[in-house]
Amino acid sequence: MVKAYPLILENTTFVSHCIVGIYPLKDKIAVVHCAFNHTDKEKNSTEKCIRTYILLDVFSKDFTEHTKSHLIYRQEEIVYQRDAACYIKDGRFLLNTRKYKGLDSSISKLIEISDTNLVELGKSPEPIDKIYNDGKTYYFDESEIYMFSQYIMACKNSKSKEIIWKLKLGSYLYTEVKEENGVLYFGTAGHGGKFFAVNIDGGSLLYSYKTGGTENFIQYKDYILLADIKNKPILLNKKNGTEFKKIDFNNFQITADQQMIVIDDTLYTIAFNDNTVYAVCTDLV
């Protein structure tokens, strides 16, 4: 059964709205998002700046209970999704609105997230450079997997530094590279975009599945969970890449950044329908 909540703030129109992420939070599901709009120009000068919202929606795992909270900042800077990150540190679940160095000026706040509230702790620590997935090296035993060039993946022996194989992908590496039983799994986007399974020994292609762009996938039991070319969740057979099951998703479509988590055979994801963004849950079995 599909259940959904719109990620909105009543009586408020956003100029821009983006999702930082969807996360497990204790025994609940949390969605952290941010938005901004322009304040009323007819008011005094202190109200002519940008109004930025930090928003939190918390759901019970069965989506029968839902609470909301938010913070508002009135200043020139806003929050950019690409610069922000949520993580656990010293047992605390934190939102850092400026974890990564960005090209634009943005709000720098460190905020603690609980299942009931958002609390500002202070300014963000010094931002760091963001390393994207296509700029990383992935280490599996004596194999180093990396992008040799924009569209070509390579495998190098970590001891001899000899390049063992190269594989032309035809598009950009977007996901992390994961390994299981000697098989590499990863997704690409741009120029079509596919999901790949590649033998780590020799670099032979086990299979590829056209998605139109894979930015996230989940290894679930004997399957790969991802968004298909119509932005609907599906399960692929992990061994041969054949489509095993289309997941019930009503009229929703998974958003472009494909933010998904799976807990106890339930998919929790960010989706849209009729230009509205939703938190959605649906059964996988």
Short mmCIF file of C-alpha atoms in Angstrom, two decimals:
data_model
loop_
_atom_site.label_atom_id
_atom_site.label_comp_id
_atom_site.label_asym_id
_atom_site.label_seq_id
_atom_site.Cartn_x
_atom_site.Cartn_y
_atom_site.Cartn_z
CA MET A 1 0.00 0.00 0.00
CA VAL A 2 1.27 3.47 -0.93
CA LYS A 3 1.11 6.23 1.69
CA ALA A 4 2.22 9.83 1.10
CA TYR A 5 2.46 13.23 2.77
CA PRO A 6 3.05 16.51 0.90
CA LEU A 7 6.21 18.29 2.07
CA ILE A 8 4.70 21.76 2.35
CA LEU A 9 4.33 24.56 4.84
CA GLU A 10 0.73 25.68 5.04
CA ASN A 11 -0.07 29.14 3.66
CA THR A 12 3.52 29.57 2.44
CA THR A 13 4.67 29.73 -1.18
CA PHE A 14 8.28 28.75 -1.83
CA VAL A 15 10.43 30.30 -4.56
CA SER A 16 12.74 27.29 -4.31
CA HIS A 17 12.44 24.03 -2.40
CA CYS A 18 14.95 21.18 -2.08
CA ILE A 19 15.40 18.01 -0.03
CA VAL A 20 18.55 17.54 2.03
CA GLY A 21 17.68 13.91 2.70
CA ILE A 22 15.44 11.18 4.09
CA TYR A 23 16.82 9.27 7.08
CA PRO A 24 16.02 6.72 9.80
CA LEU A 25 15.73 8.56 13.13
CA LYS A 26 15.39 6.27 16.14
CA ASP A 27 12.20 4.32 15.35
CA LYS A 28 10.91 6.95 12.92
CA ILE A 29 11.59 8.40 9.47
CA ALA A 30 12.85 11.98 9.11
CA VAL A 31 12.85 14.22 6.05
CA VAL A 32 15.08 17.28 6.21
CA HIS A 33 14.46 19.96 3.60
CA CYS A 34 14.99 23.65 2.98
CA ALA A 35 13.30 26.41 1.04
CA PHE A 36 13.23 30.15 0.60
CA ASN A 37 10.96 32.94 -0.52
CA HIS A 38 11.13 36.72 -0.64
CA THR A 39 9.62 38.75 2.17
CA ASP A 40 6.95 41.36 1.57
CA LYS A 41 8.58 44.36 -0.15
CA GLU A 42 5.95 46.65 1.32
CA LYS A 43 7.28 46.05 4.84
CA ASN A 44 10.22 47.87 6.43
CA SER A 45 13.80 47.34 5.30
CA THR A 46 14.50 44.59 7.84
CA GLU A 47 11.86 42.49 6.09
CA LYS A 48 13.19 42.94 2.54
CA CYS A 49 15.76 40.18 2.77
CA ILE A 50 15.28 36.53 1.85
CA ARG A 51 13.29 34.33 4.22
CA THR A 52 14.95 30.92 4.45
CA TYR A 53 13.24 27.87 5.98
CA ILE A 54 14.85 24.78 7.50
CA LEU A 55 12.10 22.15 7.67
CA LEU A 56 11.71 18.80 9.39
CA ASP A 57 8.96 16.24 8.79
CA VAL A 58 8.97 13.18 11.04
CA PHE A 59 6.87 10.06 10.35
CA SER A 60 6.13 6.85 12.14
CA LYS A 61 7.33 3.86 10.12
CA ASP A 62 3.77 3.03 9.09
CA PHE A 63 3.16 6.69 8.11
CA THR A 64 0.10 6.93 10.35
CA GLU A 65 1.71 9.63 12.52
CA HIS A 66 3.32 12.81 11.25
CA THR A 67 4.85 15.86 12.98
CA LYS A 68 6.44 18.99 11.53
CA SER A 69 8.77 21.72 12.74
CA HIS A 70 10.83 24.47 11.11
CA LEU A 71 13.26 27.32 11.63
CA ILE A 72 13.20 30.64 9.78
CA TYR A 73 16.19 32.88 8.98
CA ARG A 74 15.89 36.35 7.50
CA GLN A 75 19.11 37.31 5.74
CA GLU A 76 20.65 37.53 2.29
CA GLU A 77 22.05 33.98 2.16
CA ILE A 78 20.03 30.82 1.60
CA VAL A 79 20.74 27.08 2.03
CA TYR A 80 21.97 25.09 -0.96
CA GLN A 81 21.27 21.36 -1.01
CA ARG A 82 24.65 20.60 -2.59
CA ASP A 83 26.49 22.25 0.32
CA ALA A 84 24.41 20.80 3.18
CA ALA A 85 24.67 17.41 4.85
CA CYS A 86 23.11 15.42 7.69
CA TYR A 87 25.23 13.03 9.77
CA ILE A 88 25.61 11.49 13.22
CA LYS A 89 28.39 12.80 15.45
CA ASP A 90 28.91 11.87 19.11
CA GLY A 91 25.48 10.26 19.13
CA ARG A 92 23.75 13.40 17.87
CA PHE A 93 21.96 13.73 14.54
CA LEU A 94 23.16 16.98 12.96
CA LEU A 95 22.34 19.15 9.97
CA ASN A 96 25.29 21.17 8.74
CA THR A 97 23.95 23.70 6.25
CA ARG A 98 27.48 24.52 5.05
CA LYS A 99 29.51 21.31 5.26
CA TYR A 100 30.97 21.70 1.76
CA LYS A 101 32.63 24.63 0.07
CA GLY A 102 30.29 26.15 -2.49
CA LEU A 103 30.59 28.86 -5.10
CA ASP A 104 27.74 30.88 -3.59
CA SER A 105 27.36 32.49 -0.20
CA SER A 106 25.01 30.47 1.99
CA ILE A 107 23.77 30.26 5.56
CA SER A 108 26.27 28.50 7.85
CA LYS A 109 24.41 26.85 10.71
CA LEU A 110 24.90 23.69 12.74
CA ILE A 111 21.50 22.33 13.80
CA GLU A 112 20.63 19.33 15.96
CA ILE A 113 17.71 17.22 14.79
CA SER A 114 15.52 15.25 17.17
CA ASP A 115 12.30 13.41 16.47
CA THR A 116 10.40 16.46 17.74
CA ASN A 117 12.44 19.55 17.02
CA LEU A 118 15.24 21.51 15.32
CA VAL A 119 17.71 23.32 17.61
CA GLU A 120 20.45 25.65 16.38
CA LEU A 121 23.81 24.88 17.99
CA GLY A 122 25.88 27.60 16.36
CA LYS A 123 27.83 28.27 13.19
CA SER A 124 28.98 25.50 10.86
CA PRO A 125 32.58 24.28 11.18
CA GLU A 126 34.97 25.29 8.42
CA PRO A 127 33.53 23.87 5.17
CA ILE A 128 35.46 21.18 3.31
CA ASP A 129 35.88 20.30 -0.36
CA LYS A 130 33.24 17.92 -1.69
CA ILE A 131 34.55 14.86 -3.50
CA TYR A 132 31.99 13.53 -5.96
CA ASN A 133 31.65 9.83 -6.70
CA ASP A 134 33.44 10.07 -10.05
CA GLY A 135 36.43 11.66 -8.26
CA LYS A 136 36.86 8.87 -5.69
CA THR A 137 38.97 5.73 -5.72
CA TYR A 138 37.24 2.57 -4.50
CA TYR A 139 39.36 -0.11 -2.83
CA PHE A 140 38.41 -3.80 -2.92
CA ASP A 141 41.21 -6.13 -1.72
CA GLU A 142 44.05 -5.48 -4.22
CA SER A 143 41.86 -3.68 -6.76
CA GLU A 144 41.54 0.09 -7.07
CA ILE A 145 38.53 1.22 -9.08
CA TYR A 146 38.49 4.78 -10.42
CA MET A 147 37.51 6.90 -13.40
CA PHE A 148 40.46 6.94 -15.80
CA SER A 149 38.76 9.69 -17.81
CA GLN A 150 35.31 11.26 -18.00
CA TYR A 151 33.55 8.17 -19.35
CA ILE A 152 36.12 5.38 -18.84
CA MET A 153 36.38 3.30 -15.65
CA ALA A 154 39.66 1.58 -14.81
CA CYS A 155 40.95 -1.02 -12.38
CA LYS A 156 44.49 -0.82 -11.01
CA ASN A 157 46.43 -3.35 -8.92
CA SER A 158 47.07 -1.62 -5.59
CA LYS A 159 50.52 -3.22 -5.21
CA SER A 160 52.00 -3.06 -8.69
CA LYS A 161 49.94 0.00 -9.76
CA GLU A 162 49.44 -1.74 -13.10
CA ILE A 163 46.16 -0.97 -14.88
CA ILE A 164 44.35 -4.29 -15.18
CA TRP A 165 41.38 -3.22 -17.29
CA LYS A 166 39.41 -0.30 -18.66
CA LEU A 167 35.70 -0.11 -19.45
CA LYS A 168 33.92 2.57 -21.46
CA LEU A 169 30.70 3.62 -19.71
CA GLY A 170 29.47 6.25 -22.14
CA SER A 171 28.18 8.49 -19.34
CA TYR A 172 29.14 9.98 -15.98
CA LEU A 173 29.59 7.83 -12.86
CA TYR A 174 26.99 9.18 -10.40
CA THR A 175 26.64 6.58 -7.65
CA GLU A 176 29.07 4.98 -5.25
CA VAL A 177 30.71 1.83 -6.60
CA LYS A 178 29.72 -1.21 -4.51
CA GLU A 179 31.14 -4.73 -4.63
CA GLU A 180 29.59 -8.07 -3.78
CA ASN A 181 30.96 -11.53 -4.57
CA GLY A 182 33.38 -10.20 -7.16
CA VAL A 183 30.82 -8.03 -8.96
CA LEU A 184 30.87 -4.22 -9.08
CA TYR A 185 27.51 -2.42 -9.03
CA PHE A 186 27.11 1.25 -9.94
CA GLY A 187 24.96 3.72 -11.84
CA THR A 188 25.62 6.43 -14.41
CA ALA A 189 23.73 9.51 -15.56
CA GLY A 190 23.94 11.84 -18.53
CA HIS A 191 23.92 10.70 -22.18
CA GLY A 192 21.21 8.16 -21.40
CA GLY A 193 22.36 6.74 -18.09
CA LYS A 194 22.44 3.07 -17.07
CA PHE A 195 22.88 0.74 -14.13
CA PHE A 196 25.91 -1.57 -14.46
CA ALA A 197 27.10 -4.88 -13.07
CA VAL A 198 30.77 -5.57 -13.94
CA ASN A 199 33.08 -8.44 -13.02
CA ILE A 200 35.93 -7.01 -10.98
CA ASP A 201 38.33 -9.61 -12.43
CA GLY A 202 38.87 -8.61 -16.04
CA GLY A 203 36.25 -5.86 -16.22
CA SER A 204 33.78 -7.83 -18.33
CA LEU A 205 30.24 -6.47 -18.43
CA LEU A 206 27.80 -8.76 -16.65
CA TYR A 207 24.83 -6.59 -17.65
CA SER A 208 23.59 -3.03 -17.99
CA TYR A 209 20.06 -1.71 -17.56
CA LYS A 210 18.94 1.54 -19.16
CA THR A 211 17.42 3.89 -16.59
CA GLY A 212 17.81 7.31 -18.15
CA GLY A 213 20.06 8.19 -15.19
CA THR A 214 20.84 6.36 -11.95
CA GLU A 215 21.86 8.58 -9.04
CA ASN A 216 21.04 6.10 -6.29
CA PHE A 217 20.37 2.38 -5.89
CA ILE A 218 19.91 -0.02 -3.00
CA GLN A 219 21.08 -3.62 -2.73
CA TYR A 220 18.02 -5.36 -1.29
CA LYS A 221 18.09 -9.11 -0.67
CA ASP A 222 18.71 -10.75 -4.09
CA TYR A 223 17.72 -7.60 -5.97
CA ILE A 224 18.74 -4.11 -6.96
CA LEU A 225 16.20 -1.43 -6.10
CA LEU A 226 16.32 1.64 -8.33
CA ALA A 227 14.25 4.07 -10.37
CA ASP A 228 13.50 3.02 -13.95
CA ILE A 229 13.37 5.26 -17.00
CA LYS A 230 9.85 6.39 -15.98
CA ASN A 231 11.06 7.33 -12.47
CA LYS A 232 9.19 4.42 -10.91
CA PRO A 233 10.79 2.04 -8.37
CA ILE A 234 11.59 -1.44 -9.63
CA LEU A 235 13.50 -4.52 -8.48
CA LEU A 236 16.13 -6.02 -10.75
CA ASN A 237 17.45 -9.54 -10.38
CA LYS A 238 20.94 -8.91 -9.01
CA LYS A 239 22.49 -11.83 -10.91
CA ASN A 240 21.30 -11.14 -14.45
CA GLY A 241 19.75 -7.65 -14.48
CA THR A 242 16.29 -8.77 -15.54
CA GLU A 243 13.29 -6.91 -14.19
CA PHE A 244 11.81 -8.85 -11.29
CA LYS A 245 9.05 -6.57 -10.05
CA LYS A 246 7.51 -3.13 -10.50
CA ILE A 247 6.79 -1.61 -7.10
CA ASP A 248 3.32 -0.20 -6.42
CA PHE A 249 3.74 3.60 -6.63
CA ASN A 250 0.39 5.01 -7.78
CA ASN A 251 0.86 8.24 -9.76
CA PHE A 252 4.03 9.29 -7.96
CA GLN A 253 7.45 9.58 -9.58
CA ILE A 254 10.76 9.45 -7.76
CA THR A 255 12.55 12.80 -7.81
CA ALA A 256 15.70 13.30 -9.89
CA ASP A 257 18.10 12.85 -6.96
CA GLN A 258 16.46 9.49 -6.16
CA GLN A 259 16.62 9.72 -2.38
CA MET A 260 15.53 6.33 -1.02
CA ILE A 261 15.96 4.17 2.07
CA VAL A 262 14.65 0.68 2.87
CA ILE A 263 13.67 -0.49 6.36
CA ASP A 264 11.92 -3.79 7.13
CA ASP A 265 10.81 -4.45 3.52
CA THR A 266 9.40 -0.93 3.14
CA LEU A 267 10.66 1.69 0.70
CA TYR A 268 10.74 5.28 1.95
CA THR A 269 11.49 7.84 -0.73
CA ILE A 270 11.01 11.39 -1.97
CA ALA A 271 8.61 11.66 -4.90
CA PHE A 272 6.50 14.16 -6.79
CA ASN A 273 3.05 14.37 -8.31
CA ASP A 274 1.42 17.42 -9.93
CA ASN A 275 4.42 19.64 -9.07
CA THR A 276 4.17 18.83 -5.35
CA VAL A 277 6.93 17.01 -3.47
CA TYR A 278 5.95 14.15 -1.16
CA ALA A 279 7.43 11.73 1.33
CA VAL A 280 6.19 8.32 0.20
CA CYS A 281 6.31 4.82 1.65
CA THR A 282 5.32 1.59 -0.07
CA ASP A 283 5.71 -2.14 0.54
CA LEU A 284 8.37 -4.06 -1.36
CA VAL A 285 6.89 -7.51 -0.74
#
